[in-house]
Coordinates of C-alpha atoms and ligand atoms in Angstrom, one line a residue:
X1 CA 0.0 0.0 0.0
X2 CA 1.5 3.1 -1.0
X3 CA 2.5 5.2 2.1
X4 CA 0.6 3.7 4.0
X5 CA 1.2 2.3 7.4
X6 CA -2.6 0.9 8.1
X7 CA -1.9 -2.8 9.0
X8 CA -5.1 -5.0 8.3
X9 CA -6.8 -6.7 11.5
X10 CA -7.5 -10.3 10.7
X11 CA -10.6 -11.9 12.2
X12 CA -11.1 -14.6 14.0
X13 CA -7.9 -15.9 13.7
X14 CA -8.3 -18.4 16.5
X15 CA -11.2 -20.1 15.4
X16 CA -9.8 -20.3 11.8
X17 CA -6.6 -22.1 13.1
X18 CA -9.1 -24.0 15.9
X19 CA -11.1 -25.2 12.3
X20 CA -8.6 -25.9 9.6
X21 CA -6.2 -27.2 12.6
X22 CA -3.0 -27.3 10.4
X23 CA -0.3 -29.8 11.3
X24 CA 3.6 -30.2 10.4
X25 CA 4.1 -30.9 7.3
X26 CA 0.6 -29.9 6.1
X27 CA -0.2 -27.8 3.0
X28 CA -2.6 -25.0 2.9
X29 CA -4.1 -22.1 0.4
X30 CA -5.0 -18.8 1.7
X31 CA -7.0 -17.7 -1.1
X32 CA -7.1 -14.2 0.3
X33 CA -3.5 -13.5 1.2
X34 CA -4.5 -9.9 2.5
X35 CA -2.4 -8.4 5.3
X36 CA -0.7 -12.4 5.3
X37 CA -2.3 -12.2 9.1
X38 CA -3.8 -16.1 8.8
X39 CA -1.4 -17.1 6.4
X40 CA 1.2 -16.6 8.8
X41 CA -0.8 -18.3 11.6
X42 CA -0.9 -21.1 9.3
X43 CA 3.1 -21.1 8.7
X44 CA 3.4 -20.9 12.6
X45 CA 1.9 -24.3 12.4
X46 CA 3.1 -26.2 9.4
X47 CA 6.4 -27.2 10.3
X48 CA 9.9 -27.1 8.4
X49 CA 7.9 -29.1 5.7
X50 CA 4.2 -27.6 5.3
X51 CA 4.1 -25.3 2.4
X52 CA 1.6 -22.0 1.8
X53 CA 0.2 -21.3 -1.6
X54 CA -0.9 -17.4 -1.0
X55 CA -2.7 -16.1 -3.5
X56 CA -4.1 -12.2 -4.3
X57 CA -6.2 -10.8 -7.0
X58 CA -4.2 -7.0 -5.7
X59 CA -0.8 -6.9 -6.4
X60 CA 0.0 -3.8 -4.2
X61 CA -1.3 -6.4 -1.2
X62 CA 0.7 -9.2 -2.3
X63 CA 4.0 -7.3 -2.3
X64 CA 3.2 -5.9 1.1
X65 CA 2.0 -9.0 2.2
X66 CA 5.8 -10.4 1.2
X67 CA 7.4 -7.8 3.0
X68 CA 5.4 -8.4 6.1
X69 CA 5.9 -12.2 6.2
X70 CA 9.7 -11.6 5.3
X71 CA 9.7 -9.4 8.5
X72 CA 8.3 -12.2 10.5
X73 CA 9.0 -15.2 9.3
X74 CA 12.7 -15.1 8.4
X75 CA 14.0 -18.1 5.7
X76 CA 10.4 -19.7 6.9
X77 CA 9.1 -17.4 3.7
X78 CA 10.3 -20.1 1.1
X79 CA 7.6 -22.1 1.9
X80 CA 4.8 -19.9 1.0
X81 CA 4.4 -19.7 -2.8
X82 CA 2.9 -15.7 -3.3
X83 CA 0.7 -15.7 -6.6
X84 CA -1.0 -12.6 -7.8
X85 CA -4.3 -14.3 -9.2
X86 CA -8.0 -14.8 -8.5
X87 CA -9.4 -17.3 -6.3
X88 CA -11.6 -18.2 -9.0
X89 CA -9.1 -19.6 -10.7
X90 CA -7.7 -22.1 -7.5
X91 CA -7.4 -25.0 -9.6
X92 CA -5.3 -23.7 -12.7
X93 CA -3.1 -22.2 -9.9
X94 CA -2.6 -25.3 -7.9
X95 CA -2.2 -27.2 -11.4
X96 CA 0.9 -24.8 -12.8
X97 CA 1.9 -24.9 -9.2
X98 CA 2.2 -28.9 -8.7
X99 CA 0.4 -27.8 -5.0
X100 CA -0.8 -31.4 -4.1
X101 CA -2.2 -32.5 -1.5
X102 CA -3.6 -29.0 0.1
X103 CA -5.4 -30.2 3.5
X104 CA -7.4 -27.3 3.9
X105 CA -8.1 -24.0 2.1
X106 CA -9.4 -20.3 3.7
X107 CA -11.1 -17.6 2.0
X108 CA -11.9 -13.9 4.0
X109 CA -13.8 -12.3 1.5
X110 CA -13.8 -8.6 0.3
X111 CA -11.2 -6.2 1.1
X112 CA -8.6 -5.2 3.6
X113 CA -8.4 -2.3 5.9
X114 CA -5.3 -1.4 4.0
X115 CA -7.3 -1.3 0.7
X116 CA -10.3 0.5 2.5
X117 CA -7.8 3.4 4.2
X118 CA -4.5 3.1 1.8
X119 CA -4.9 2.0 -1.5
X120 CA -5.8 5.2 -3.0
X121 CA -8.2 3.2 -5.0
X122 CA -11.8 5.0 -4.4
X123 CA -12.9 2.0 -1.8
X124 CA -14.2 4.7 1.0
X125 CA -16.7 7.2 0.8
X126 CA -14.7 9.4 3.2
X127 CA -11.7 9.8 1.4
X128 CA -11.5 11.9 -1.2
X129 CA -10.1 10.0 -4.6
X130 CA -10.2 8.8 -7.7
X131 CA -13.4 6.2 -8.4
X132 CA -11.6 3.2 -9.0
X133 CA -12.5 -0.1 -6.9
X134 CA -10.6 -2.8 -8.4
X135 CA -8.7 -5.3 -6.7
X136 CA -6.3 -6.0 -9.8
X137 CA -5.4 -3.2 -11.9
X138 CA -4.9 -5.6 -15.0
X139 CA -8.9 -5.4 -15.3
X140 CA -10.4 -3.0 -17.2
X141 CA -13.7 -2.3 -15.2
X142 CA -13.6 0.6 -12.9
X143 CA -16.5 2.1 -10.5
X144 CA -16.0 5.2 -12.6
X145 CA -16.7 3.1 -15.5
X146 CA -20.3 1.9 -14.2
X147 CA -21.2 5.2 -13.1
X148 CA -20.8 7.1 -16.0
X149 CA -21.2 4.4 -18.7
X150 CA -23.8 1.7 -17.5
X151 CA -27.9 2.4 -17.9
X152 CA -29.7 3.5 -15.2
X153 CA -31.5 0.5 -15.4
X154 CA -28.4 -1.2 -15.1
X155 CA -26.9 0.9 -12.2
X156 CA -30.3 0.7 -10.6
X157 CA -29.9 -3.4 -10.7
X158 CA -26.8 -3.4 -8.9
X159 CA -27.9 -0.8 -6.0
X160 CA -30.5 -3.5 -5.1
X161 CA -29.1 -6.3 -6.1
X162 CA -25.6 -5.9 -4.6
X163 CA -26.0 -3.2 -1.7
X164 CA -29.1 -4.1 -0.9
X165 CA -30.5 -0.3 -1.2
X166 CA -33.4 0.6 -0.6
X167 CA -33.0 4.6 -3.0
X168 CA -31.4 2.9 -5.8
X169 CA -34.1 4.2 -8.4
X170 CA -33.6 7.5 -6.8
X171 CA -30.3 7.0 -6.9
X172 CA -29.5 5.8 -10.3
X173 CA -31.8 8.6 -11.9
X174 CA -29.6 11.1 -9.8
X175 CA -26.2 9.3 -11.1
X176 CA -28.0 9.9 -14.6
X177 CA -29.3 13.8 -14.1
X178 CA -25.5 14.6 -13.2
X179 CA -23.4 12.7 -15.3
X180 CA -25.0 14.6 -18.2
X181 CA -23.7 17.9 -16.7
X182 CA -20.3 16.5 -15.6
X183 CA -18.4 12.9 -15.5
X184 CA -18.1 12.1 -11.9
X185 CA -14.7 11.3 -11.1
X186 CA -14.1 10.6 -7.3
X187 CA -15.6 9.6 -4.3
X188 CA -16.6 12.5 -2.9
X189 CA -18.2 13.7 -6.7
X190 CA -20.2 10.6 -6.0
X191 CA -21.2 11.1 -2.2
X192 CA -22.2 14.4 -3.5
X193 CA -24.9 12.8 -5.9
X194 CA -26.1 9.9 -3.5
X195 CA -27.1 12.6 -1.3
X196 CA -29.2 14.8 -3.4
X197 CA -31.1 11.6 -3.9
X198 CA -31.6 10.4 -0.5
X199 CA -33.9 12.1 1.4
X200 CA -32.6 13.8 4.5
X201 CA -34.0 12.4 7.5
X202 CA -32.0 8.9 5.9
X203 CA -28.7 10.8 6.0
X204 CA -28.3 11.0 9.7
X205 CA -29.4 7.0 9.9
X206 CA -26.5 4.9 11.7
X207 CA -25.3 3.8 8.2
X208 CA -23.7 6.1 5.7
X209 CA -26.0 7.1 3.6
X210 CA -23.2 6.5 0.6
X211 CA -22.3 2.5 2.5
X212 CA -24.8 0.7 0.0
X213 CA -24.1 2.4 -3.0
X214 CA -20.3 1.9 -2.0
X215 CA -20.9 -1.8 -1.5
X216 CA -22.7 -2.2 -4.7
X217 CA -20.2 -0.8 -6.3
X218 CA -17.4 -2.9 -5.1
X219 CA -19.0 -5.7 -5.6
X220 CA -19.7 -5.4 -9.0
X221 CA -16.1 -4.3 -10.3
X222 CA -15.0 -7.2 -8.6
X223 CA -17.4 -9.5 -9.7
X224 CA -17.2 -10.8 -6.1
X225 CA -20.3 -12.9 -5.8
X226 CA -19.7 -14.4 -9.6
X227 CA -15.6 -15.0 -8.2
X228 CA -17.1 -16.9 -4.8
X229 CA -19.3 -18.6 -6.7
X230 CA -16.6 -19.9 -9.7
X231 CA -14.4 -20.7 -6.3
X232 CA -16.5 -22.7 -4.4
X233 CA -16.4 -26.2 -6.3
X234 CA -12.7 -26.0 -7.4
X235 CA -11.9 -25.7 -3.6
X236 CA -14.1 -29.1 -2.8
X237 CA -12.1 -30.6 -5.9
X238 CA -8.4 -29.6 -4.7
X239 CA -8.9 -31.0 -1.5
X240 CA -7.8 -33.8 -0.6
X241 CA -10.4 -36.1 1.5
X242 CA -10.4 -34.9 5.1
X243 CA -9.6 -31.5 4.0
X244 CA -11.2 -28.6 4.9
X245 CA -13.0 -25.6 3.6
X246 CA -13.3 -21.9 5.8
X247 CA -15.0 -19.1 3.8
X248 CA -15.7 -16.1 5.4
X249 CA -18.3 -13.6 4.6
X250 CA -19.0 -10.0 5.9
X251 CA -22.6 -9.9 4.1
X252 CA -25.2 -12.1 3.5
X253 CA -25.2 -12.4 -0.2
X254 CA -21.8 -14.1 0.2
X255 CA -23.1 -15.9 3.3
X256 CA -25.7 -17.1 1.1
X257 CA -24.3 -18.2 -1.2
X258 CA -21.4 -20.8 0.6
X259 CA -24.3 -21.6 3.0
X260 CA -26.5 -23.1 -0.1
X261 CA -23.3 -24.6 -1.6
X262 CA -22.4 -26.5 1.5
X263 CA -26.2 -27.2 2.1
X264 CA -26.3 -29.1 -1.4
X265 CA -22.7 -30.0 -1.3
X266 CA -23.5 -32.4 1.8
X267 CA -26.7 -33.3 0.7
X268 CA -24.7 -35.3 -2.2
X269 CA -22.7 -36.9 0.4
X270 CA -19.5 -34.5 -1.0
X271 CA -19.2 -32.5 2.6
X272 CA -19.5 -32.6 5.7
X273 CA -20.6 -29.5 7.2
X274 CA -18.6 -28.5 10.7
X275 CA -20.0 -25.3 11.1
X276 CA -24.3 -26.1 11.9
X277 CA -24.1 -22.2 12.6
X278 CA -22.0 -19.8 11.0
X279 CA -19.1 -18.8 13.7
X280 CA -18.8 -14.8 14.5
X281 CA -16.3 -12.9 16.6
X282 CA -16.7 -12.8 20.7
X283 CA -17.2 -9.6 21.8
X284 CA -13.7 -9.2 23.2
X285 CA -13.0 -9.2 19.0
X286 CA -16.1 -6.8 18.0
X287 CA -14.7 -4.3 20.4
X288 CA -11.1 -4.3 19.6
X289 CA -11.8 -4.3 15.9
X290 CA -15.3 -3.1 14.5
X291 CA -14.7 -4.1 11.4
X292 CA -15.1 -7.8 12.7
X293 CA -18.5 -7.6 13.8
X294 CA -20.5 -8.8 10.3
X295 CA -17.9 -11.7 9.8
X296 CA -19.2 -14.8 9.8
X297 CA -17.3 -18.0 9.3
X298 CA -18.6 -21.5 7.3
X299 CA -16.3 -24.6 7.8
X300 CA -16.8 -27.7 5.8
X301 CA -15.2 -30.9 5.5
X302 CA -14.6 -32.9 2.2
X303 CA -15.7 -36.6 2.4
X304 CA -14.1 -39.4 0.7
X305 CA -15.6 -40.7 -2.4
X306 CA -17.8 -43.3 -2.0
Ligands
SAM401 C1 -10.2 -9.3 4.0 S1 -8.7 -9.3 3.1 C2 -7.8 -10.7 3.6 C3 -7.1 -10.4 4.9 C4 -6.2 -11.6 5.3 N1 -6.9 -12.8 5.6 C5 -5.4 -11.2 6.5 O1 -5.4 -11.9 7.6 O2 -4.6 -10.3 6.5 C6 -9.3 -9.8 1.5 C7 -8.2 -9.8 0.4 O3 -8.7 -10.6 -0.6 C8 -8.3 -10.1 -1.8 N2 -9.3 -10.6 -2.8 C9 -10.5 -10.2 -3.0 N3 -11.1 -10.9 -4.0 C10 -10.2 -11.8 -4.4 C11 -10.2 -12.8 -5.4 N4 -11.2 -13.1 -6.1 N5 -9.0 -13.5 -5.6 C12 -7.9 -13.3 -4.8 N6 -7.9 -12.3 -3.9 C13 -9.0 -11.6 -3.7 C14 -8.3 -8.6 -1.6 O4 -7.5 -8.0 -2.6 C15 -7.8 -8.5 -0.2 O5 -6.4 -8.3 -0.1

């Protein structure tokens, strides 16, 4: 992260170890490298032989991420293998990789506290900057791109579908009424339009009025939900039987989504679900770092083949 010296809080590091339970000599994928917070919980754990396969759609994370496990883990770096990809594409990158047999994998959805504060990259609505959103700059879709190219119709879709909002006609047509008089640029160009179009006694509600939108956003530039979803049945194929699956979420159309997966994934005798409820920070956590409180974690085990 460029300047920055925000250092992402990773949540609930305990029960993620507690749940995947790595052992020397084990292998593991943290799909979500991040901050390298769990990954290097996992290396703590995985002996002189386990390995690490970290992977990161953001290569300004990654190479922090490097740096930060170089700092703390010495030589004991050379057994993570860093590569700067999606998690939708796990099992091409444990194929090119020869990463066999991975005994569990972990995915913390969405984005970092250093991408939120640091990145530069439009991801808060109370920074001023450009209106970006990507994880990987080698795509071509940016927020700014959706904003002043999509259809209303289109913009409208995501606001409900994505963040959930309950103004996203009012604000799609207000996106629409502006961008004809000038593109909108940056984040606060943008917080500017969302709220002319929600009304005011919304603006002082305990939410942002500009979260939703800033969600939405996100989620489409990312294609986050459309990523999980690719994701999700790789993961059960790379692991090997016994091996274990940790996703978490930090809303409910991602918890959805791995919920239903496991649901029909152990219905067809392919998982065994260790999670009945999804697991979410103690208060102890929620208090030390706020950001933890909509985290909720799925575990699942993969059964051997019949
Ligand atoms: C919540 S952070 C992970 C934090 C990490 N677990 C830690 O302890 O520091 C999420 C990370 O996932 C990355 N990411 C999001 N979507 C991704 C995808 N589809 N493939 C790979 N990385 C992704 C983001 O760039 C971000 O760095």
């Amino acid at each position: 992260m460029k300047g920055s010296k925000i250092v992402h809080i990773s949540v609930l590091q305990k029960e993620i170890i507690q749940y995947l339970s790595p052992r020397p000599g084990d292998n593991f994928i943290d799909g979500t490298c991040g901050g390298a917070g769990h990954t290097l919980d996992i290396l703590k754990n995985i002996g002189e032989e386990g390995k690490i396969l970290a992977l990161d759609l953001d290569s300004h994370a990654l190479a922090s991420a490097q740096e930060r496990v170089a700092a703390a883990g010495g030589s004991r770096q050379n057994q993570i293998v860093f590569v700067n990809e999606n998690f939708a594409r796990v099992a091409q990158v444990v194929e090119a990789n020869n990463f066999r047999p991975v005994k569990g994998i972990l995915v913390d959805l969405g984005m970092s506290s250093d991408q939120l504060e640091g990145s530069g990259r439009g991801f808060s609505f109370l920074r001023d900057e450009p209106l970006d959103m990507r994880f990987s700059i080698k795509q071509d879709l940016t927020a700014a791109a959706i904003v002043n190219q999509w259809s209303g119709q289109d913009i409208e879709e995501i606001l409900r579908a994505y963040g959930e909002e309950r103004f996203a006609r009012r604000i799609s047509q207000q996106i629409i009424n502006s961008r004809r008089l000038k593109t909108i640029l940056t984040t606060q160009e943008l917080v500017r339009v969302i709220a002319r179009a929600v009304p005011a006694r919304w603006q002082h509600a305990r939410i942002h009025f500009a979260t939703r939108t800033f969600q939405a956003l996100r989620i489409a530039v990312n294609d986050e939900l459309g990523n999980l979803k690719n994701f999700l049945p790789q993961a059960v194929d790379v692991l090997e039987p016994g091996g274990r699956l940790a996703v978490i979420s930090f809303h409910s159309l991602e918890d959805r989504i791995v919920k239903r997966f496991f649901q029909e994934k152990a219905g067809a005798g392919q998982l065994e679900i260790l999670t009945k409820r999804p697991i979410t920070p103690g208060d102890q956590e929620q208090q030390l770092n706020p950001r933890s409180r909509s985290a909720k974690l799925r575990v699942a085990a993969k059964l051997p083949a019949p």
